[in-house]
Coordinates of C-alpha atoms in Angstrom, one line a residue:
M1 CA 77.8 117.9 122.8
L2 CA 81.2 118.8 121.1
N3 CA 84.0 116.4 120.6
K4 CA 86.0 116.2 123.9
N5 CA 89.2 116.5 122.0
I6 CA 88.2 119.9 120.7
P7 CA 87.9 122.6 123.4
S8 CA 85.1 125.1 122.8
T9 CA 87.6 127.9 123.2
N10 CA 89.2 126.8 119.9
F11 CA 86.1 127.6 117.9
F12 CA 86.0 130.6 115.6
R13 CA 82.5 132.1 115.2
L14 CA 81.0 133.2 111.9
P15 CA 77.5 134.7 111.8
F16 CA 74.8 133.4 109.4
T17 CA 72.5 135.5 107.3
P18 CA 69.6 136.3 109.8
N19 CA 67.0 133.6 110.2
T20 CA 69.0 131.1 108.0
R21 CA 71.9 128.8 108.3
I22 CA 73.6 130.4 105.3
L23 CA 77.2 131.6 105.4
T24 CA 78.1 134.0 102.6
E25 CA 81.4 134.6 100.9
N26 CA 81.2 138.2 101.9
T27 CA 80.9 137.3 105.6
L28 CA 83.8 134.8 105.4
N29 CA 86.0 137.5 103.8
Q30 CA 85.0 140.0 106.4
Y31 CA 86.4 137.8 109.1
S32 CA 89.6 136.7 107.3
E33 CA 92.3 138.3 105.3
I34 CA 93.2 135.0 103.5
R35 CA 92.3 134.9 99.8
K36 CA 92.9 132.5 96.9
P37 CA 95.9 133.4 94.8
K38 CA 94.8 135.6 91.9
R39 CA 97.3 133.9 89.5
G40 CA 98.3 130.3 89.1
Y41 CA 96.5 127.1 89.9
F42 CA 96.0 126.4 93.6
P43 CA 94.4 123.0 94.1
I44 CA 92.1 122.5 97.0
K45 CA 90.5 119.2 97.8
I46 CA 87.9 118.6 100.5
R47 CA 86.0 115.6 101.7
K48 CA 83.2 115.3 104.3
I49 CA 84.4 112.5 106.6
S50 CA 81.8 112.2 109.4
F51 CA 78.9 113.8 111.2
S52 CA 78.4 112.9 114.8
N53 CA 77.2 114.7 117.9
E54 CA 76.4 117.7 115.7
L55 CA 80.0 117.9 114.6
L56 CA 80.9 117.8 110.9
V57 CA 84.5 116.7 110.2
I58 CA 86.0 117.8 106.8
G59 CA 89.4 116.8 105.5
V60 CA 91.2 119.4 103.5
I61 CA 94.3 119.2 101.3
L62 CA 95.9 122.4 100.1
D63 CA 98.2 121.9 97.1
K64 CA 100.7 119.1 98.0
E65 CA 100.4 119.5 101.7
L66 CA 99.2 116.8 104.1
E67 CA 95.5 116.6 104.9
E68 CA 94.3 118.5 107.9
M69 CA 90.9 118.3 109.7
V70 CA 88.3 121.1 109.9
Y71 CA 85.6 120.7 112.5
I72 CA 82.2 122.5 112.1
K73 CA 79.3 122.8 114.4
V74 CA 76.1 124.6 113.2
T75 CA 74.1 126.6 115.7
I76 CA 70.9 128.5 115.4
S77 CA 72.7 131.8 114.4
E78 CA 76.4 131.1 113.8
L79 CA 78.9 128.6 112.5
L80 CA 81.5 127.3 115.0
V81 CA 84.8 126.4 113.2
S82 CA 87.9 124.7 114.5
C83 CA 90.9 123.0 112.9
S84 CA 93.6 120.4 113.6
V85 CA 96.0 123.4 113.4
D86 CA 96.0 127.1 113.9
T87 CA 92.4 128.0 114.5
Y88 CA 91.4 129.8 117.7
E89 CA 88.7 132.1 119.0
N90 CA 90.2 135.1 117.2
Y91 CA 91.9 133.5 114.2
L92 CA 90.7 131.4 111.4
S93 CA 93.3 129.1 109.8
R94 CA 93.9 129.0 106.1
Y95 CA 92.8 125.3 106.1
A96 CA 89.4 126.3 107.6
Y97 CA 89.1 129.3 105.3
F98 CA 89.7 127.3 102.1
A99 CA 87.5 124.5 103.3
L100 CA 84.6 126.9 103.7
N101 CA 85.4 128.7 100.5
Q102 CA 85.5 125.4 98.6
L103 CA 82.1 124.4 100.0
M104 CA 80.7 127.5 98.3
Y105 CA 82.5 126.5 95.1
Y106 CA 81.3 128.7 92.3
R107 CA 78.4 130.2 94.4
T108 CA 78.8 133.0 96.8
E109 CA 77.2 131.2 99.8
Y110 CA 76.6 127.8 101.4
D111 CA 73.6 126.6 103.4
F112 CA 74.5 124.5 106.4
E113 CA 70.9 123.6 107.2
D114 CA 71.7 120.0 106.3
N115 CA 74.0 119.9 109.3
Y116 CA 71.8 121.7 111.8
W117 CA 70.4 119.1 114.1
P118 CA 70.5 120.5 117.7
G119 CA 69.7 118.0 120.4
F120 CA 69.0 115.1 118.0
F121 CA 72.1 113.0 119.0
D122 CA 72.8 110.6 121.9
Q123 CA 75.6 112.5 123.7
E124 CA 77.2 109.2 124.9
T125 CA 77.3 107.4 121.6
G126 CA 77.3 110.3 119.2
V127 CA 74.5 108.5 117.1
S128 CA 71.0 109.8 116.3
K129 CA 68.0 107.5 116.1
Y130 CA 66.2 110.2 114.1
L131 CA 68.7 110.7 111.3
M132 CA 70.0 109.0 108.2
I133 CA 73.6 109.8 107.2
H134 CA 74.4 108.8 103.6
K135 CA 78.1 108.6 103.0
S136 CA 79.8 108.6 99.6
K137 CA 83.5 108.8 98.6
D138 CA 84.0 112.5 99.5
N139 CA 80.6 113.6 100.6
L140 CA 77.8 112.9 103.1
H141 CA 74.1 113.9 103.3
V142 CA 72.1 114.1 106.4
S143 CA 68.3 113.8 106.5
S144 CA 65.6 112.6 108.9
K145 CA 64.5 109.0 108.7
V146 CA 61.3 108.4 106.8
R147 CA 59.2 107.8 109.9
Y148 CA 60.5 111.1 111.3
K149 CA 59.6 113.2 108.3
G150 CA 58.8 116.8 109.4
L151 CA 61.1 117.1 112.4
Y152 CA 61.1 120.6 113.8
K153 CA 64.4 122.2 114.4
P154 CA 64.6 125.2 116.8
G155 CA 64.7 128.5 114.9
K156 CA 62.9 127.1 111.9
Q157 CA 60.3 129.5 110.6
L158 CA 56.7 128.5 111.3
P159 CA 53.7 129.8 109.3
T160 CA 51.8 132.7 110.6
V161 CA 48.3 131.7 111.9
S162 CA 45.6 134.3 111.5
A163 CA 43.7 134.9 114.8
K164 CA 40.6 135.6 112.8
K165 CA 38.7 132.4 111.9
S166 CA 37.2 132.4 108.4
E167 CA 33.6 131.4 108.2
L168 CA 33.0 128.3 106.2
R169 CA 32.0 128.9 102.6
K170 CA 28.3 128.4 102.1
A171 CA 27.3 125.5 99.8
V172 CA 26.1 126.7 96.4
P173 CA 24.3 124.3 94.0
S174 CA 26.6 123.4 91.1
I175 CA 25.4 123.1 87.5
Q176 CA 24.7 119.7 85.9
E177 CA 26.2 119.9 82.4
L178 CA 24.9 117.7 79.7
P179 CA 26.7 116.6 76.5
P180 CA 25.9 118.9 73.4
R181 CA 23.2 117.5 71.2
E182 CA 24.1 118.6 67.7
T183 CA 27.9 118.9 67.7
H184 CA 31.1 117.3 68.9
T185 CA 32.8 120.6 69.5
V186 CA 32.8 121.6 73.1
L187 CA 34.0 124.3 75.4
G188 CA 36.0 122.9 78.3
F189 CA 38.0 124.3 81.1
C190 CA 41.5 123.6 82.3
L191 CA 43.3 124.2 85.6
A192 CA 46.6 125.6 84.4
D193 CA 49.1 124.8 87.2
N194 CA 52.7 125.6 88.0
N195 CA 54.6 125.1 91.2
N196 CA 54.6 128.7 92.6
E197 CA 57.2 127.8 95.2
R198 CA 59.8 126.8 92.7
F199 CA 62.4 129.4 91.8
R200 CA 61.6 131.4 88.6
T201 CA 58.1 129.8 88.3
N202 CA 56.0 132.5 86.6
H203 CA 52.3 132.0 87.3
Y204 CA 49.8 131.0 90.0
P205 CA 47.2 128.4 89.2
F206 CA 44.3 129.8 87.1
L207 CA 41.5 128.5 84.9
I208 CA 41.6 128.8 81.1
P209 CA 38.9 127.7 78.6
Y210 CA 39.7 125.5 75.6
I211 CA 37.9 124.2 72.6
G212 CA 38.0 120.5 72.1
I213 CA 36.5 117.7 70.0
L214 CA 34.5 115.0 71.7
N215 CA 34.7 111.2 71.0
K216 CA 31.8 109.5 69.3
A217 CA 30.0 108.7 72.6
K218 CA 30.6 112.3 73.8
T219 CA 32.0 111.0 77.1
E220 CA 35.5 112.6 76.8
V221 CA 37.5 115.0 74.8
R222 CA 39.3 113.2 71.9
S223 CA 41.4 116.1 70.8
F224 CA 42.1 119.7 71.7
T225 CA 41.8 122.6 69.2
T226 CA 43.0 125.7 71.0
Y227 CA 43.2 127.6 74.3
V228 CA 40.7 130.4 74.5
L229 CA 42.6 133.6 75.2
N230 CA 39.8 136.1 74.4
E231 CA 36.1 136.1 73.8
M232 CA 36.5 136.7 70.0
Q233 CA 37.6 133.0 69.7
L234 CA 34.1 132.0 70.9
S235 CA 32.1 134.2 68.5
E236 CA 30.7 131.2 66.6
M237 CA 29.8 129.2 69.7
D238 CA 26.4 129.4 71.4
L239 CA 27.3 129.8 75.0
S240 CA 25.0 129.6 78.0
D241 CA 24.9 132.4 80.5
E242 CA 26.9 130.2 83.0
Q243 CA 29.6 129.5 80.3
Q244 CA 29.8 133.2 79.4
N245 CA 30.3 134.2 83.1
L246 CA 32.9 131.5 83.6
V247 CA 34.8 132.6 80.5
E248 CA 34.9 136.2 81.8
I249 CA 36.2 135.0 85.2
C250 CA 38.9 133.0 83.4
I251 CA 40.1 136.1 81.4
D252 CA 40.3 138.1 84.7
M253 CA 42.3 135.3 86.3
K254 CA 44.9 135.2 83.5
K255 CA 45.5 138.9 83.8
I256 CA 46.8 138.6 87.3
A257 CA 48.2 135.1 87.4
L258 CA 51.7 136.1 86.3
V259 CA 54.3 136.1 89.2
A260 CA 56.8 138.9 89.4
N261 CA 60.2 137.3 89.9
P262 CA 63.2 139.0 91.6
E263 CA 65.9 140.3 89.3
Y264 CA 69.6 139.7 90.0
K265 CA 70.8 141.9 92.8
E266 CA 67.5 143.7 93.0
D267 CA 67.3 146.3 95.8
A268 CA 65.1 145.6 98.8
H269 CA 62.5 148.3 98.0
K270 CA 61.7 146.9 94.5
L271 CA 61.8 143.3 95.9
A272 CA 59.2 144.3 98.6
E273 CA 57.0 145.9 96.0
K274 CA 57.0 142.7 93.9
Q275 CA 56.3 140.6 96.9
N276 CA 53.3 142.8 97.9
Q277 CA 52.0 142.7 94.3
N278 CA 52.3 139.0 94.1
Q279 CA 50.4 138.5 97.4
N280 CA 47.7 140.9 96.3
N281 CA 47.3 139.0 93.0
F282 CA 47.3 135.7 94.9
N283 CA 44.5 136.9 97.1
Q284 CA 42.4 138.2 94.2
L285 CA 42.9 134.9 92.3
F286 CA 41.5 133.0 95.3
E287 CA 38.4 135.2 95.3
L288 CA 38.0 134.6 91.5
W289 CA 38.3 130.8 92.2
Q290 CA 35.5 131.1 94.8
K291 CA 33.3 132.8 92.1
A292 CA 34.2 130.2 89.5
L293 CA 33.6 127.1 91.6
P294 CA 29.7 126.9 91.4
L295 CA 30.0 127.5 87.6
L296 CA 32.8 124.9 87.3
S297 CA 31.8 122.0 89.6
G298 CA 29.5 119.5 87.8
R299 CA 31.0 120.2 84.3
L300 CA 31.7 117.2 82.2
Y301 CA 34.8 118.4 80.4
T302 CA 37.4 119.7 82.8
H303 CA 41.2 119.1 82.7
Y304 CA 44.4 119.7 84.6
S305 CA 47.7 120.8 82.9
Y306 CA 51.1 121.4 84.4
T307 CA 52.2 124.2 82.1
Y308 CA 55.9 124.7 82.8
G309 CA 55.3 128.4 82.4
M310 CA 52.8 130.9 81.0
R311 CA 54.7 130.9 77.7
N312 CA 53.1 127.4 77.0
V313 CA 49.5 128.6 77.6
K314 CA 48.7 129.5 74.0
G315 CA 47.7 127.8 70.8
K316 CA 46.8 124.2 70.8
P317 CA 47.0 122.3 74.1
R318 CA 49.3 119.3 74.1
R319 CA 47.2 116.3 74.6
S320 CA 49.8 114.5 76.7
Y321 CA 49.7 117.4 79.2
M322 CA 45.9 117.4 79.6
T323 CA 44.6 115.2 82.4
P324 CA 40.9 114.8 83.1
C325 CA 39.9 116.1 86.5
A326 CA 36.9 117.2 88.6
F327 CA 36.1 119.9 91.0
N328 CA 34.4 119.2 94.3
N329 CA 31.8 121.9 95.4
E330 CA 31.9 120.9 99.1
T331 CA 33.5 123.2 101.6
P332 CA 36.5 121.5 103.4
E333 CA 37.6 122.1 106.9
I334 CA 41.1 121.7 108.3
Y335 CA 41.5 119.4 111.3
F336 CA 44.7 118.5 113.3
L337 CA 45.5 115.2 114.9
W338 CA 47.7 115.6 118.0
K339 CA 49.7 112.5 119.2
D340 CA 52.0 112.0 122.1
M341 CA 54.8 109.6 120.8
G342 CA 56.9 109.4 124.0
D343 CA 59.9 111.5 123.4
Y344 CA 58.2 113.7 120.8
Y345 CA 54.8 115.0 119.7
K346 CA 53.3 114.5 116.2
L347 CA 51.0 117.1 114.6
E348 CA 49.1 115.9 111.5
L349 CA 47.0 117.9 109.2
R350 CA 43.8 116.4 107.8
L351 CA 40.7 117.5 105.9
M352 CA 37.1 117.2 107.0
L353 CA 34.9 116.7 103.9
E354 CA 31.4 115.5 103.6
G355 CA 31.4 114.4 107.3
K356 CA 34.6 112.3 107.1
I357 CA 38.3 113.1 107.9
H358 CA 40.6 112.4 105.0
P359 CA 44.4 112.2 104.5
L360 CA 45.8 114.4 101.7
Q361 CA 47.9 113.7 98.6
Y362 CA 51.3 115.3 99.1
Y363 CA 53.2 114.6 95.9
F364 CA 51.9 117.8 94.2
N365 CA 51.1 121.2 95.6
T366 CA 48.4 123.2 93.8
A367 CA 47.8 126.5 95.5
F368 CA 44.2 127.1 96.5
F369 CA 43.3 123.4 96.4
A370 CA 43.6 120.2 98.3
M371 CA 43.6 116.7 96.8
L372 CA 42.5 113.7 98.8
S373 CA 44.9 110.8 98.9
H374 CA 42.3 108.4 97.5
S375 CA 41.1 110.8 94.8
P376 CA 44.1 112.9 93.7
R377 CA 42.5 114.3 90.5
K378 CA 39.4 115.6 92.3
Y379 CA 40.3 119.2 93.4
V380 CA 38.8 120.6 96.6
L381 CA 38.9 124.4 96.8
L382 CA 40.1 125.5 100.2
N383 CA 38.0 127.8 102.4
S384 CA 40.5 130.7 102.8
V385 CA 43.9 132.1 101.7
N386 CA 45.1 131.3 105.2
D387 CA 44.1 127.7 104.8
S388 CA 45.9 127.6 101.5
Q389 CA 49.1 128.9 102.9
L390 CA 49.0 126.6 105.9
L391 CA 48.4 123.6 103.6
S392 CA 51.3 124.6 101.4
Y393 CA 53.6 124.6 104.5
F394 CA 52.5 121.2 105.8
Q395 CA 52.6 119.7 102.3
Q396 CA 56.4 120.1 102.3
S397 CA 56.7 117.5 105.1
Q398 CA 53.8 115.2 104.0
F399 CA 51.3 116.9 106.2
Q400 CA 53.0 116.2 109.5
L401 CA 55.3 118.1 112.0
L402 CA 57.2 116.3 114.7
V403 CA 58.7 118.1 117.7
L404 CA 61.0 116.7 120.4
K405 CA 59.6 117.4 123.8
K406 CA 62.8 119.2 124.7
H407 CA 62.1 121.6 121.8
Y408 CA 58.4 122.1 122.4
D409 CA 58.3 125.1 124.7
G410 CA 58.8 128.4 122.9
D411 CA 58.0 129.0 119.3
F412 CA 56.5 125.6 118.6
K413 CA 54.1 125.8 121.6
D414 CA 53.0 129.3 120.6
F415 CA 52.3 128.0 117.0
V416 CA 50.2 125.0 118.3
D417 CA 48.3 127.3 120.7
Q418 CA 47.5 129.6 117.8
L419 CA 46.3 126.7 115.7
R420 CA 44.1 125.5 118.6
M421 CA 42.3 128.8 118.7
V422 CA 41.4 128.6 115.0
Y423 CA 41.2 124.9 114.0
R424 CA 39.8 121.8 115.5
F425 CA 42.1 119.3 117.2
I426 CA 41.7 115.6 117.9
N427 CA 43.9 114.2 120.6
K428 CA 45.0 110.6 120.1

């Protein structure tokens, strides 16, 4: 509900980039002839004053003029803008223009997702029981309260659910590695990880061998000699057939683990080509992980390393980066808990493993794998690429999605119906 003192007819409309709440500088300039002076210093000061009943109030001071108010409402596809002076349906005041331009600052766009909360306010009081509004001197930040983490907002993109249910991976006996008898030099294997959802990250998780030196009891790796980048580095080691096969899989993984990142102002065709190639590599890597699992699970000397980029996967591994870990050979199955919470529904993702349902660790997201909350360094290889993508989506909101009942019908209901066709639900 809009502020009663601001008639809806006074709102100027600016379209967002499709499927986002992003306003670009280019769009702003298309709808206004106002521009910053090319010469001289023109001071602009803005402050976010309040956010109530979906209405963001911004104070703006141009040069030495008195402060005026700009009123903003974020809808699913466009920005509604009004002002204490001069803004109408067909005209955007210079106060509103400069306020929006200043929000972008040195960038060429501004994302209003932070202020998109349709239907989450009490229309009488203007307050929301679901949200926290953090106010500082000239700024404010809006987020869901901790207990409402994962609130669904209409128009938010939901993951695609494949209608084809993947058969559960058949259990394959894993090896039982023993410590070497006559040497303290050992061939180990490291999960080289990087957050593939972070901008400019440059590789997907892959497995890489390393040579290490064991402690006196041969229970753990005391020091690390080198990463193994080719088979020539292992010419003096006596490898078992299983080790040889696993090394070959590792080399194949590294060849396709690199992520092709978008270049500045890259055209849509080249961008689509890179996205397709990345997805193909992602799918092939998952198949290689499936092949590696029975050769990897049960090994004594396995580690995890967050690499901070492929450029660091060479030479001698940094001991401080190498964390002991293990790989579970069991096949996990995704379950969903569905709860009626009164004015909203809660959808929680869980994992069935070894006959028990487990909550997941959500601090880190390692593609292809799940980590149980009680055993975060024991990696469970997921059953399919679809499971991996679904898990990555839910991990962003601590493996739960909440939807107000007023927002349930439509996209969210379709999403839940698709999940029910593929995965098991437990109603609570």
